[in-house]
């Protein structure tokens, strides 16, 4: 695709026109900018007023979105068209939480998901009636990060009916640390793997099975239930299915959310789905110019392709959301870390920036120096909650004042006669406020990010739903196991030297 056909050159000319504009200047020159650049969707409020585009540049972004037929793209997603073209699959995580499409594939997916949730409710009730106190969830990537985030965000200050623990890393130290304080007689385990072929989960599953002394209290979630049952001799009634039309990083809404249901109750899990469904309706039905997923996705495209910014941070001003950056790293970077378009041709513009971040206010005392005065500009999402649920009102005020202060200082900077004390400003951010942290608002927030990712993928013309890039490392690791055991020789000379050192 030529640069002019790509639609990105227009954005770059707007960026050149705006290169001398300050964020404060944009606010002064555009009366009504604050209202025009803010959106409220259910429990979510977001303001883009501190992004570095003006109304004309925003029109150019919208024109790009229309040219890419974002509205049609949403329709195709919700209808269960096989938009994951490289794997020939539909992508129907939206059908797990709502029925916004009359298309047969979507209706069928919605119905089968409801049946599985019913079964899951039964399993939650049976476990609640047992003497089990602790749950160990074994999985990695999409089979871990979503449940881990939601459980950590929504669990109360005291343990609920169950304490839920997670093992993901293949490093045996992870399993050892989780299991050491637990009592195998009072613990049940959930092995979560879409494929049930993932090395980490199979190895950690075997550790947990042996530690439990059998498979009686092991549950499994998989798109390959037969393999799950056979690998660990798990009775069929304790195996919950998922399907190839649910991507791993989009799967917390399926039975992959079983640990969530155990931590916050099945009703809480349903509220999480309802919050996501509410956002789904917004994403699908609201016109592009007032659509929050579109706004968020196009702002990301602006920062990447018009301003050329190579990383993006997410800062959570709510300790309970501390795992959000880790979750988003997989959601965003596994989805958008692509260099070829759907047809295999090279992309016309840079795709995903590096996503990273952390929890405020801690990170203010670590990497914020670089955000304020480093040579690189890092656009950021600041996520906070209006209402806190702890009894420490003064701390909540301090937390919020820090969120406000950081976004203001990053945007406006400060001059000084001393070059060491100059803050250049011009550092864009989006502030996202949740009314309160509830299953519903968290569901909406995560759905917003999912749909923003989809918007970006459609603009870039890439497939957000495959992840071939993670395969090569897995293959090489498998091939190197015999060399590590001394049964063969590594062909790469650096690897061979390292293996010699590892083997002593
Ligand atoms: O690391 C790649 C990946 O395939 C992720 O996309 C996926 O979420 C994770 O591995 C775990 O896969 P599975 O659920 O099949 O064990």
Short mmCIF file of C-alpha atoms and ligand atoms in Angstrom, two decimals:
data_model
loop_
_atom_site.label_atom_id
_atom_site.label_comp_id
_atom_site.label_asym_id
_atom_site.label_seq_id
_atom_site.Cartn_x
_atom_site.Cartn_y
_atom_site.Cartn_z
CA UNK A 1 0.00 0.00 0.00
CA UNK A 2 1.39 3.44 -0.87
CA UNK A 3 1.79 6.03 1.87
CA UNK A 4 -0.96 8.22 0.41
CA UNK A 5 -3.41 5.32 0.11
CA UNK A 6 -2.66 4.31 3.68
CA UNK A 7 -4.43 7.35 5.17
CA UNK A 8 -1.61 8.04 7.63
CA UNK A 9 0.06 10.85 5.63
CA UNK A 10 -2.91 13.12 6.33
CA UNK A 11 -2.45 12.54 10.06
CA UNK A 12 1.22 13.39 9.75
CA UNK A 13 0.47 16.71 8.06
CA UNK A 14 -1.88 17.58 10.91
CA UNK A 15 0.84 16.64 13.38
CA UNK A 16 3.29 18.94 11.54
CA UNK A 17 0.74 21.76 11.62
CA UNK A 18 0.31 21.23 15.38
CA UNK A 19 3.98 20.70 16.21
CA UNK A 20 4.30 24.06 17.98
CA UNK A 21 0.97 23.83 19.79
CA UNK A 22 0.90 23.31 23.52
CA UNK A 23 -1.84 21.34 25.26
CA UNK A 24 -2.82 24.47 27.20
CA UNK A 25 -2.92 26.37 23.90
CA UNK A 26 -5.24 23.79 22.35
CA UNK A 27 -7.57 24.16 25.33
CA UNK A 28 -7.51 27.96 25.01
CA UNK A 29 -8.03 27.99 21.22
CA UNK A 30 -10.89 25.52 21.24
CA UNK A 31 -13.78 26.59 23.43
CA UNK A 32 -15.85 23.50 24.17
CA UNK A 33 -12.83 21.17 23.85
CA UNK A 34 -13.33 19.76 27.33
CA UNK A 35 -16.94 18.76 26.59
CA UNK A 36 -16.14 17.61 23.05
CA UNK A 37 -13.26 15.41 24.18
CA UNK A 38 -15.02 13.72 27.11
CA UNK A 39 -17.34 10.72 27.00
CA UNK A 40 -19.39 8.96 29.65
CA UNK A 41 -20.41 5.34 29.10
CA UNK A 42 -22.21 3.75 32.03
CA UNK A 43 -19.73 3.73 34.92
CA UNK A 44 -16.82 4.99 32.78
CA UNK A 45 -15.86 8.60 32.17
CA UNK A 46 -12.91 9.39 29.92
CA UNK A 47 -11.38 12.67 28.86
CA UNK A 48 -9.11 13.02 25.84
CA UNK A 49 -8.79 16.81 26.25
CA UNK A 50 -5.07 16.42 26.97
CA UNK A 51 -4.32 14.57 23.74
CA UNK A 52 -2.30 16.59 21.27
CA UNK A 53 -4.79 16.71 18.41
CA UNK A 54 -7.17 19.56 17.68
CA UNK A 55 -10.67 19.40 16.23
CA UNK A 56 -9.39 19.33 12.64
CA UNK A 57 -6.95 16.53 13.34
CA UNK A 58 -9.68 14.63 15.18
CA UNK A 59 -11.84 14.95 12.03
CA UNK A 60 -8.97 13.44 10.04
CA UNK A 61 -8.77 10.55 12.51
CA UNK A 62 -12.50 10.01 12.22
CA UNK A 63 -12.26 10.12 8.43
CA UNK A 64 -9.61 7.39 8.63
CA UNK A 65 -11.93 5.37 10.86
CA UNK A 66 -14.80 5.76 8.38
CA UNK A 67 -12.53 4.90 5.47
CA UNK A 68 -11.57 1.71 7.33
CA UNK A 69 -15.28 1.01 7.94
CA UNK A 70 -14.96 0.66 11.70
CA UNK A 71 -18.74 0.40 12.07
CA UNK A 72 -18.84 -2.52 9.62
CA UNK A 73 -15.86 -4.10 11.36
CA UNK A 74 -17.73 -4.06 14.69
CA UNK A 75 -20.75 -5.64 13.01
CA UNK A 76 -18.59 -8.43 11.57
CA UNK A 77 -17.04 -9.08 15.00
CA UNK A 78 -20.38 -9.29 16.81
CA UNK A 79 -21.93 -11.40 14.02
CA UNK A 80 -19.25 -14.04 14.34
CA UNK A 81 -17.77 -13.65 10.88
CA UNK A 82 -14.42 -15.41 10.59
CA UNK A 83 -12.40 -12.23 11.09
CA UNK A 84 -9.44 -14.19 12.47
CA UNK A 85 -8.57 -14.99 8.88
CA UNK A 86 -5.16 -16.53 9.47
CA UNK A 87 -6.73 -19.22 11.65
CA UNK A 88 -10.13 -19.29 9.90
CA UNK A 89 -11.99 -18.56 13.14
CA UNK A 90 -14.79 -16.36 14.39
CA UNK A 91 -14.05 -14.12 17.37
CA UNK A 92 -17.04 -14.18 19.66
CA UNK A 93 -16.02 -13.11 23.15
CA UNK A 94 -18.88 -10.59 22.95
CA UNK A 95 -21.36 -13.49 22.70
CA UNK A 96 -20.10 -14.76 26.08
CA UNK A 97 -21.59 -11.72 27.77
CA UNK A 98 -24.52 -10.56 25.66
CA UNK A 99 -26.71 -11.25 22.67
CA UNK A 100 -26.32 -8.17 20.51
CA UNK A 101 -26.36 -10.12 17.26
CA UNK A 102 -29.07 -12.13 15.56
CA UNK A 103 -26.50 -13.92 13.37
CA UNK A 104 -26.73 -17.72 13.82
CA UNK A 105 -23.08 -18.13 14.86
CA UNK A 106 -23.44 -15.48 17.57
CA UNK A 107 -26.77 -16.80 18.85
CA UNK A 108 -25.44 -20.33 19.05
CA UNK A 109 -22.31 -19.14 20.87
CA UNK A 110 -24.39 -17.13 23.32
CA UNK A 111 -26.63 -20.12 24.06
CA UNK A 112 -23.82 -22.60 24.61
CA UNK A 113 -21.96 -20.10 26.82
CA UNK A 114 -25.08 -19.70 29.00
CA UNK A 115 -25.29 -23.49 29.41
CA UNK A 116 -21.68 -23.69 30.52
CA UNK A 117 -22.22 -20.84 33.00
CA UNK A 118 -25.09 -22.84 34.47
CA UNK A 119 -22.75 -25.80 34.93
CA UNK A 120 -20.13 -23.52 36.42
CA UNK A 121 -22.67 -22.18 38.91
CA UNK A 122 -23.33 -25.76 40.00
CA UNK A 123 -19.62 -26.42 40.49
CA UNK A 124 -19.19 -23.19 42.48
CA UNK A 125 -22.11 -24.18 44.73
CA UNK A 126 -20.75 -27.70 45.25
CA UNK A 127 -17.32 -26.37 46.18
CA UNK A 128 -18.89 -23.80 48.50
CA UNK A 129 -20.65 -26.63 50.30
CA UNK A 130 -17.41 -28.61 50.66
CA UNK A 131 -14.58 -28.20 53.15
CA UNK A 132 -12.29 -26.66 50.53
CA UNK A 133 -10.80 -23.31 51.62
CA UNK A 134 -8.19 -22.66 48.93
CA UNK A 135 -8.22 -22.77 45.15
CA UNK A 136 -5.07 -23.03 43.05
CA UNK A 137 -5.52 -21.87 39.47
CA UNK A 138 -2.92 -23.18 37.02
CA UNK A 139 -2.64 -21.52 33.61
CA UNK A 140 -0.58 -18.94 31.75
CA UNK A 141 -1.09 -15.97 29.41
CA UNK A 142 -4.76 -15.58 28.59
CA UNK A 143 -5.51 -18.52 30.86
CA UNK A 144 -4.07 -16.63 33.82
CA UNK A 145 -3.77 -12.85 33.44
CA UNK A 146 -7.48 -12.03 33.17
CA UNK A 147 -8.66 -14.12 36.14
CA UNK A 148 -5.62 -13.02 38.16
CA UNK A 149 -6.39 -9.33 37.52
CA UNK A 150 -10.11 -9.57 38.22
CA UNK A 151 -9.68 -11.68 41.36
CA UNK A 152 -7.08 -9.24 42.70
CA UNK A 153 -9.20 -6.21 41.80
CA UNK A 154 -12.50 -7.40 43.21
CA UNK A 155 -11.59 -9.54 46.21
CA UNK A 156 -12.41 -7.92 49.53
CA UNK A 157 -9.87 -6.86 52.14
CA UNK A 158 -10.51 -10.18 53.93
CA UNK A 159 -10.58 -13.58 52.24
CA UNK A 160 -14.05 -14.52 50.98
CA UNK A 161 -15.34 -18.08 50.94
CA UNK A 162 -12.18 -19.14 49.09
CA UNK A 163 -8.64 -17.89 48.91
CA UNK A 164 -7.67 -18.08 45.23
CA UNK A 165 -4.02 -18.50 44.24
CA UNK A 166 -2.36 -18.55 40.82
CA UNK A 167 0.55 -20.51 39.38
CA UNK A 168 1.69 -19.59 35.88
CA UNK A 169 5.47 -19.48 35.47
CA UNK A 170 7.24 -22.72 34.57
CA UNK A 171 9.82 -21.85 37.25
CA UNK A 172 9.21 -24.44 39.97
CA UNK A 173 9.84 -21.75 42.59
CA UNK A 174 6.43 -20.29 41.66
CA UNK A 175 4.61 -23.55 42.44
CA UNK A 176 6.67 -24.13 45.55
CA UNK A 177 5.85 -20.71 46.99
CA UNK A 178 2.14 -20.98 46.28
CA UNK A 179 1.76 -24.52 47.60
CA UNK A 180 4.00 -24.37 50.68
CA UNK A 181 1.54 -22.60 53.01
CA UNK A 182 -1.52 -24.57 51.77
CA UNK A 183 -3.13 -27.76 53.06
CA UNK A 184 -3.65 -30.28 50.23
CA UNK A 185 -6.71 -31.68 52.03
CA UNK A 186 -8.45 -28.29 51.96
CA UNK A 187 -7.37 -27.25 48.44
CA UNK A 188 -8.93 -27.72 45.01
CA UNK A 189 -7.22 -26.89 41.71
CA UNK A 190 -8.37 -25.57 38.34
CA UNK A 191 -6.18 -26.29 35.34
CA UNK A 192 -6.94 -23.75 32.63
CA UNK A 193 -5.58 -24.15 29.12
CA UNK A 194 -7.34 -23.54 25.84
CA UNK A 195 -5.11 -26.07 24.09
CA UNK A 196 -4.00 -28.25 26.99
CA UNK A 197 -0.69 -28.43 25.20
CA UNK A 198 1.05 -25.59 27.02
CA UNK A 199 4.33 -26.70 28.61
CA UNK A 200 4.03 -24.50 31.69
CA UNK A 201 0.51 -25.63 32.54
CA UNK A 202 1.23 -29.31 31.98
CA UNK A 203 4.34 -29.24 34.17
CA UNK A 204 2.72 -27.16 36.92
CA UNK A 205 -0.44 -29.26 36.67
CA UNK A 206 1.61 -32.40 37.34
CA UNK A 207 3.21 -30.76 40.39
CA UNK A 208 -0.20 -29.78 41.77
CA UNK A 209 -1.77 -33.16 41.00
CA UNK A 210 1.05 -34.95 42.83
CA UNK A 211 0.86 -32.48 45.74
CA UNK A 212 -2.92 -33.04 45.99
CA UNK A 213 -2.34 -36.80 45.90
CA UNK A 214 -4.69 -37.41 42.97
CA UNK A 215 -7.18 -35.81 40.59
CA UNK A 216 -10.31 -35.91 42.74
CA UNK A 217 -10.33 -32.17 43.44
CA UNK A 218 -8.97 -31.06 40.07
CA UNK A 219 -11.16 -29.12 37.64
CA UNK A 220 -10.21 -28.19 34.09
CA UNK A 221 -11.21 -25.58 31.53
CA UNK A 222 -10.25 -26.18 27.92
CA UNK A 223 -11.26 -25.97 24.26
CA UNK A 224 -9.87 -29.50 24.12
CA UNK A 225 -11.83 -31.13 26.97
CA UNK A 226 -10.92 -34.68 25.91
CA UNK A 227 -7.22 -33.92 26.13
CA UNK A 228 -7.73 -32.12 29.45
CA UNK A 229 -9.58 -35.06 30.97
CA UNK A 230 -7.11 -37.62 29.65
CA UNK A 231 -3.92 -35.73 30.63
CA UNK A 232 -4.81 -35.65 34.30
CA UNK A 233 -7.53 -38.26 34.58
CA UNK A 234 -10.18 -35.64 35.41
CA UNK A 235 -13.83 -36.76 35.49
CA UNK A 236 -15.87 -35.25 32.64
CA UNK A 237 -18.25 -33.45 35.01
CA UNK A 238 -15.33 -31.41 36.32
CA UNK A 239 -14.17 -30.29 32.86
CA UNK A 240 -15.69 -27.07 31.51
CA UNK A 241 -15.40 -26.31 27.80
CA UNK A 242 -14.37 -23.21 25.93
CA UNK A 243 -14.19 -22.88 22.16
CA UNK A 244 -11.87 -21.93 19.33
CA UNK A 245 -13.93 -18.77 18.79
CA UNK A 246 -12.69 -17.37 22.10
CA UNK A 247 -9.13 -16.04 21.93
CA UNK A 248 -7.01 -16.78 25.02
CA UNK A 249 -6.51 -13.10 25.90
CA UNK A 250 -10.25 -12.48 25.41
CA UNK A 251 -11.34 -15.47 27.45
CA UNK A 252 -11.87 -14.35 31.05
CA UNK A 253 -15.58 -14.07 30.23
CA UNK A 254 -15.81 -17.82 29.55
CA UNK A 255 -15.27 -20.69 31.98
CA UNK A 256 -11.70 -19.38 32.14
CA UNK A 257 -13.31 -17.04 34.68
CA UNK A 258 -14.07 -19.96 37.02
CA UNK A 259 -11.50 -18.67 39.59
CA UNK A 260 -13.25 -15.28 39.44
CA UNK A 261 -16.62 -16.90 40.18
CA UNK A 262 -15.07 -18.70 43.14
CA UNK A 263 -13.44 -15.52 44.48
CA UNK A 264 -16.40 -13.13 44.11
CA UNK A 265 -19.35 -15.47 43.67
CA UNK A 266 -21.25 -16.47 40.53
CA UNK A 267 -23.52 -13.43 40.78
CA UNK A 268 -20.48 -11.14 40.86
CA UNK A 269 -19.14 -12.92 37.78
CA UNK A 270 -22.46 -12.35 35.97
CA UNK A 271 -22.26 -8.64 36.92
CA UNK A 272 -18.79 -8.48 35.40
CA UNK A 273 -20.24 -9.90 32.17
CA UNK A 274 -23.17 -7.46 32.32
CA UNK A 275 -20.76 -4.51 32.64
CA UNK A 276 -18.85 -5.71 29.59
CA UNK A 277 -22.12 -6.28 27.70
CA UNK A 278 -23.20 -2.73 28.45
CA UNK A 279 -19.98 -1.47 26.91
CA UNK A 280 -20.40 -3.86 23.97
CA UNK A 281 -23.73 -2.25 23.16
CA UNK A 282 -22.05 1.15 23.18
CA UNK A 283 -19.19 -0.02 20.94
CA UNK A 284 -21.53 -1.61 18.44
CA UNK A 285 -24.35 0.93 18.36
CA UNK A 286 -22.95 4.40 19.02
CA UNK A 287 -21.68 6.46 16.06
CA UNK A 288 -17.93 6.65 15.61
CA UNK A 289 -17.51 10.25 16.78
CA UNK A 290 -19.03 9.57 20.21
CA UNK A 291 -17.87 5.99 20.56
CA UNK A 292 -15.43 5.57 23.46
CA UNK A 293 -13.68 2.51 22.01
CA UNK A 294 -13.19 4.37 18.73
CA UNK A 295 -11.98 7.49 20.53
CA UNK A 296 -9.49 5.51 22.59
CA UNK A 297 -8.28 3.46 19.62
CA UNK A 298 -7.90 6.47 17.31
CA UNK A 299 -6.04 8.42 20.03
CA UNK A 300 -3.60 5.48 20.16
CA UNK A 301 -3.22 5.61 16.37
CA UNK A 302 -2.59 9.37 16.56
CA UNK A 303 0.14 8.96 19.16
CA UNK A 304 1.79 6.11 17.27
CA UNK A 305 1.45 7.16 13.64
CA UNK A 306 1.11 10.95 13.71
CA UNK A 307 3.40 11.75 16.65
CA UNK A 308 5.64 8.68 16.23
CA UNK A 309 5.60 7.79 19.94
CA UNK A 310 7.04 4.34 20.55
CA UNK A 311 5.66 3.47 23.97
CA UNK A 312 2.45 3.87 25.93
CA UNK A 313 2.01 3.70 29.70
CA UNK A 314 -0.99 2.87 31.83
CA UNK A 315 -1.06 4.14 35.37
CA UNK A 316 -3.64 2.87 37.82
CA UNK A 317 -4.60 5.22 40.64
CA UNK A 318 -6.34 2.42 42.50
CA UNK A 319 -4.13 -0.20 44.11
CA UNK A 320 -6.69 -2.88 43.36
CA UNK A 321 -6.01 -2.40 39.65
CA UNK A 322 -2.26 -2.87 40.05
CA UNK A 323 -2.28 -5.90 37.71
CA UNK A 324 -4.00 -3.99 34.90
CA UNK A 325 -0.73 -3.06 33.12
CA UNK A 326 0.36 -6.73 33.04
CA UNK A 327 -3.04 -7.79 31.71
CA UNK A 328 -3.01 -5.05 29.07
CA UNK A 329 0.48 -5.98 27.95
CA UNK A 330 -0.85 -9.29 26.70
CA UNK A 331 -4.16 -7.92 25.43
CA UNK A 332 -2.56 -5.09 23.48
CA UNK A 333 0.87 -6.36 22.51
CA UNK A 334 -0.08 -9.95 21.65
CA UNK A 335 -3.00 -8.60 19.63
CA UNK A 336 -1.28 -5.71 17.86
CA UNK A 337 2.37 -6.78 17.73
CA UNK A 338 2.16 -7.56 14.00
CA UNK A 339 4.10 -6.42 10.96
CA UNK A 340 2.00 -7.76 8.09
CA UNK A 341 -1.57 -7.06 7.08
CA UNK A 342 -4.35 -9.61 6.73
CA UNK A 343 -3.20 -10.47 3.21
CA UNK A 344 0.44 -10.92 4.29
CA UNK A 345 1.69 -7.64 2.81
CA UNK A 346 3.81 -5.36 5.02
CA UNK A 347 1.89 -2.85 7.15
CA UNK A 348 1.85 0.74 5.94
CA UNK A 349 2.66 2.27 9.33
CA UNK A 350 4.14 1.39 12.69
CA UNK A 351 1.89 -0.83 14.78
CA UNK A 352 1.83 -1.43 18.51
CA UNK A 353 4.02 0.68 20.80
CA UNK A 354 5.51 -0.90 23.92
CA UNK A 355 2.86 -0.96 26.67
CA UNK A 356 3.96 -0.73 30.25
CA UNK A 357 2.99 0.98 33.47
CA UNK A 358 2.33 0.58 37.14
CA UNK A 359 0.30 1.72 40.13
CA UNK A 360 0.29 5.31 41.31
CA UNK A 361 1.44 6.73 43.58
CA UNK A 362 4.32 4.21 43.83
CA UNK A 363 5.46 4.76 40.27
CA UNK A 364 5.72 8.51 40.84
CA UNK A 365 8.71 7.65 43.02
CA UNK A 366 10.31 5.39 40.44
CA UNK A 367 9.98 6.12 36.71
CA UNK A 368 8.00 9.38 36.65
CA UNK A 369 11.22 11.40 36.55
CA UNK A 370 11.70 10.09 33.01
CA UNK A 371 8.10 10.85 32.06
CA UNK A 372 8.49 14.48 33.16
CA UNK A 373 12.00 15.27 31.97
CA UNK A 374 13.26 12.44 29.74
CA UNK A 375 13.86 13.11 26.04
CA UNK A 376 11.16 10.65 24.96
CA UNK A 377 7.47 11.42 25.26
CA UNK A 378 5.27 8.64 26.66
CA UNK A 379 1.53 9.04 26.24
CA UNK A 380 -0.36 7.51 29.13
CA UNK A 381 -3.73 6.35 30.37
CA UNK A 382 -4.43 7.34 33.97
CA UNK A 383 -7.15 5.12 35.47
CA UNK A 384 -8.77 6.04 38.78
CA UNK A 385 -11.94 5.50 40.76
CA UNK A 386 -14.20 8.28 42.02
CA UNK A 387 -15.33 6.37 45.11
CA UNK A 388 -13.04 4.35 47.33
CA UNK A 389 -14.22 1.38 49.38
CA UNK A 390 -11.73 1.63 52.23
CA UNK A 391 -12.35 3.78 55.30
CA UNK A 392 -9.37 6.09 54.67
CA UNK A 393 -10.89 9.20 53.09
CA UNK A 394 -7.81 11.38 53.50
CA UNK A 395 -5.72 8.83 51.58
CA UNK A 396 -8.25 8.71 48.79
CA UNK A 397 -8.17 12.49 48.46
CA UNK A 398 -4.39 12.38 48.35
CA UNK A 399 -4.48 9.60 45.73
CA UNK A 400 -6.84 11.58 43.50
CA UNK A 401 -4.93 14.81 43.94
CA UNK A 402 -1.82 12.97 42.76
CA UNK A 403 -3.61 11.60 39.70
CA UNK A 404 -4.82 15.10 38.83
CA UNK A 405 -1.46 16.69 39.55
CA UNK A 406 0.54 14.27 37.42
CA UNK A 407 -1.65 14.61 34.33
CA UNK A 408 -1.64 18.40 34.71
CA UNK A 409 2.12 18.65 35.25
CA UNK A 410 2.87 16.29 32.35
CA UNK A 411 0.66 18.34 30.04
CA UNK A 412 1.58 21.87 31.09
CA UNK A 413 5.15 21.56 32.33
CA UNK A 414 6.88 24.47 33.98
CA UNK A 415 9.53 26.93 32.92
CA UNK A 416 12.62 27.84 34.92
CA UNK A 417 15.81 29.82 34.53
CA UNK A 418 17.63 26.66 35.59
CA UNK A 419 17.63 24.10 32.74
CA UNK A 420 17.67 21.24 35.28
CA UNK A 421 14.35 22.47 36.62
CA UNK A 422 12.54 22.92 33.31
CA UNK A 423 9.56 20.64 32.70
CA UNK A 424 8.85 20.74 28.96
CA UNK A 425 5.23 19.57 29.24
CA UNK A 426 3.34 18.53 26.10
CA UNK A 427 3.08 14.97 27.39
CA UNK A 428 -0.37 13.68 26.42
CA UNK A 429 -2.64 11.59 28.61
CA UNK A 430 -6.15 10.22 28.78
CA UNK A 431 -7.84 10.13 32.17
CA UNK A 432 -10.36 7.34 32.74
CA UNK A 433 -12.50 7.44 35.87
CA UNK A 434 -14.67 4.58 37.12
CA UNK A 435 -17.58 5.58 39.37
CA UNK A 436 -16.38 2.91 41.78
CA UNK A 437 -14.52 -0.37 41.38
CA UNK A 438 -17.30 -2.93 40.95
CA UNK A 439 -17.67 -6.06 38.82
CA UNK A 440 -19.79 -4.00 36.45
CA UNK A 441 -17.35 -1.09 36.04
CA UNK A 442 -14.36 -3.42 35.71
CA UNK A 443 -16.21 -5.42 33.04
CA UNK A 444 -16.91 -2.20 31.14
CA UNK A 445 -13.29 -1.03 31.44
CA UNK A 446 -11.85 -4.29 30.12
CA UNK A 447 -14.37 -4.40 27.27
CA UNK A 448 -13.38 -0.82 26.40
CA UNK A 449 -9.74 -1.86 26.08
CA UNK A 450 -10.66 -4.96 24.03
CA UNK A 451 -12.64 -2.87 21.56
CA UNK A 452 -9.98 -0.15 21.41
CA UNK A 453 -7.49 -2.85 20.44
CA UNK A 454 -9.86 -4.02 17.72
CA UNK A 455 -10.23 -0.47 16.40
CA UNK A 456 -6.44 -0.13 16.15
CA UNK A 457 -6.14 -3.49 14.38
CA UNK A 458 -8.75 -2.49 11.80
CA UNK A 459 -7.03 0.85 11.14
CA UNK A 460 -3.68 -0.93 10.70
CA UNK A 461 -5.26 -3.74 8.68
CA UNK A 462 -3.77 -6.46 10.91
CA UNK A 463 -5.21 -9.53 12.62
CA UNK A 464 -5.67 -8.83 16.35
CA UNK A 465 -6.57 -12.43 17.08
CA UNK A 466 -3.61 -14.63 16.15
CA UNK A 467 -0.20 -14.80 17.89
CA UNK A 468 2.19 -16.73 15.66
CA UNK A 469 5.05 -14.64 17.05
CA UNK A 470 5.09 -16.63 20.29
CA UNK A 471 5.58 -19.99 18.59
CA UNK A 472 9.21 -19.86 17.48
CA UNK A 473 10.56 -19.49 21.02
CA UNK A 474 8.43 -22.44 22.18
CA UNK A 475 9.76 -24.64 19.35
CA UNK A 476 13.38 -23.70 20.04
CA UNK A 477 12.92 -24.32 23.78
CA UNK A 478 11.53 -27.80 23.06
CA UNK A 479 14.40 -28.53 20.71
CA UNK A 480 16.95 -27.42 23.32
CA UNK A 481 15.67 -29.59 26.16
CA UNK A 482 17.69 -32.65 24.99
CA UNK A 483 20.80 -30.46 24.67
CA UNK A 484 20.32 -29.19 28.24
CA UNK A 485 20.04 -32.79 29.40
CA UNK A 486 23.26 -33.64 27.57
CA UNK A 487 21.51 -35.90 25.03
CA UNK A 488 22.32 -33.74 21.99
CA UNK A 489 24.33 -30.68 20.97
CA UNK A 490 22.97 -27.19 20.39
CA UNK A 491 23.73 -25.91 16.89
CA UNK A 492 23.89 -22.21 17.77
CA UNK A 493 27.40 -21.50 19.14
CA UNK A 494 26.28 -18.97 21.76
CA UNK A 495 23.59 -21.33 23.04
CA UNK A 496 26.11 -24.19 23.06
CA UNK A 497 28.51 -22.11 25.20
CA UNK A 498 25.72 -21.18 27.61
CA UNK A 499 24.61 -24.81 27.90
CA UNK A 500 28.18 -25.84 28.68
CA UNK A 501 28.17 -23.31 31.53
CA UNK A 502 24.73 -24.40 32.79
CA UNK A 503 25.75 -28.05 32.81
CA UNK A 504 28.97 -27.18 34.70
O1 LIG B 1 1.84 -17.48 24.86
C1 LIG B 1 0.93 -17.68 23.85
C2 LIG B 1 -0.37 -18.26 24.25
O2 LIG B 1 -0.80 -19.02 23.18
C3 LIG B 1 -1.39 -17.21 24.62
O3 LIG B 1 -2.00 -16.62 23.54
C4 LIG B 1 -2.31 -18.01 25.47
O4 LIG B 1 -3.16 -17.18 26.20
C5 LIG B 1 -1.33 -18.77 26.31
O5 LIG B 1 -0.30 -19.11 25.40
C6 LIG B 1 -1.86 -19.99 27.01
O6 LIG B 1 -2.36 -20.93 26.12
P1 LIG B 1 -3.32 -22.10 26.61
O7 LIG B 1 -4.55 -21.49 27.17
O8 LIG B 1 -3.60 -22.93 25.39
O9 LIG B 1 -2.58 -22.88 27.65
#
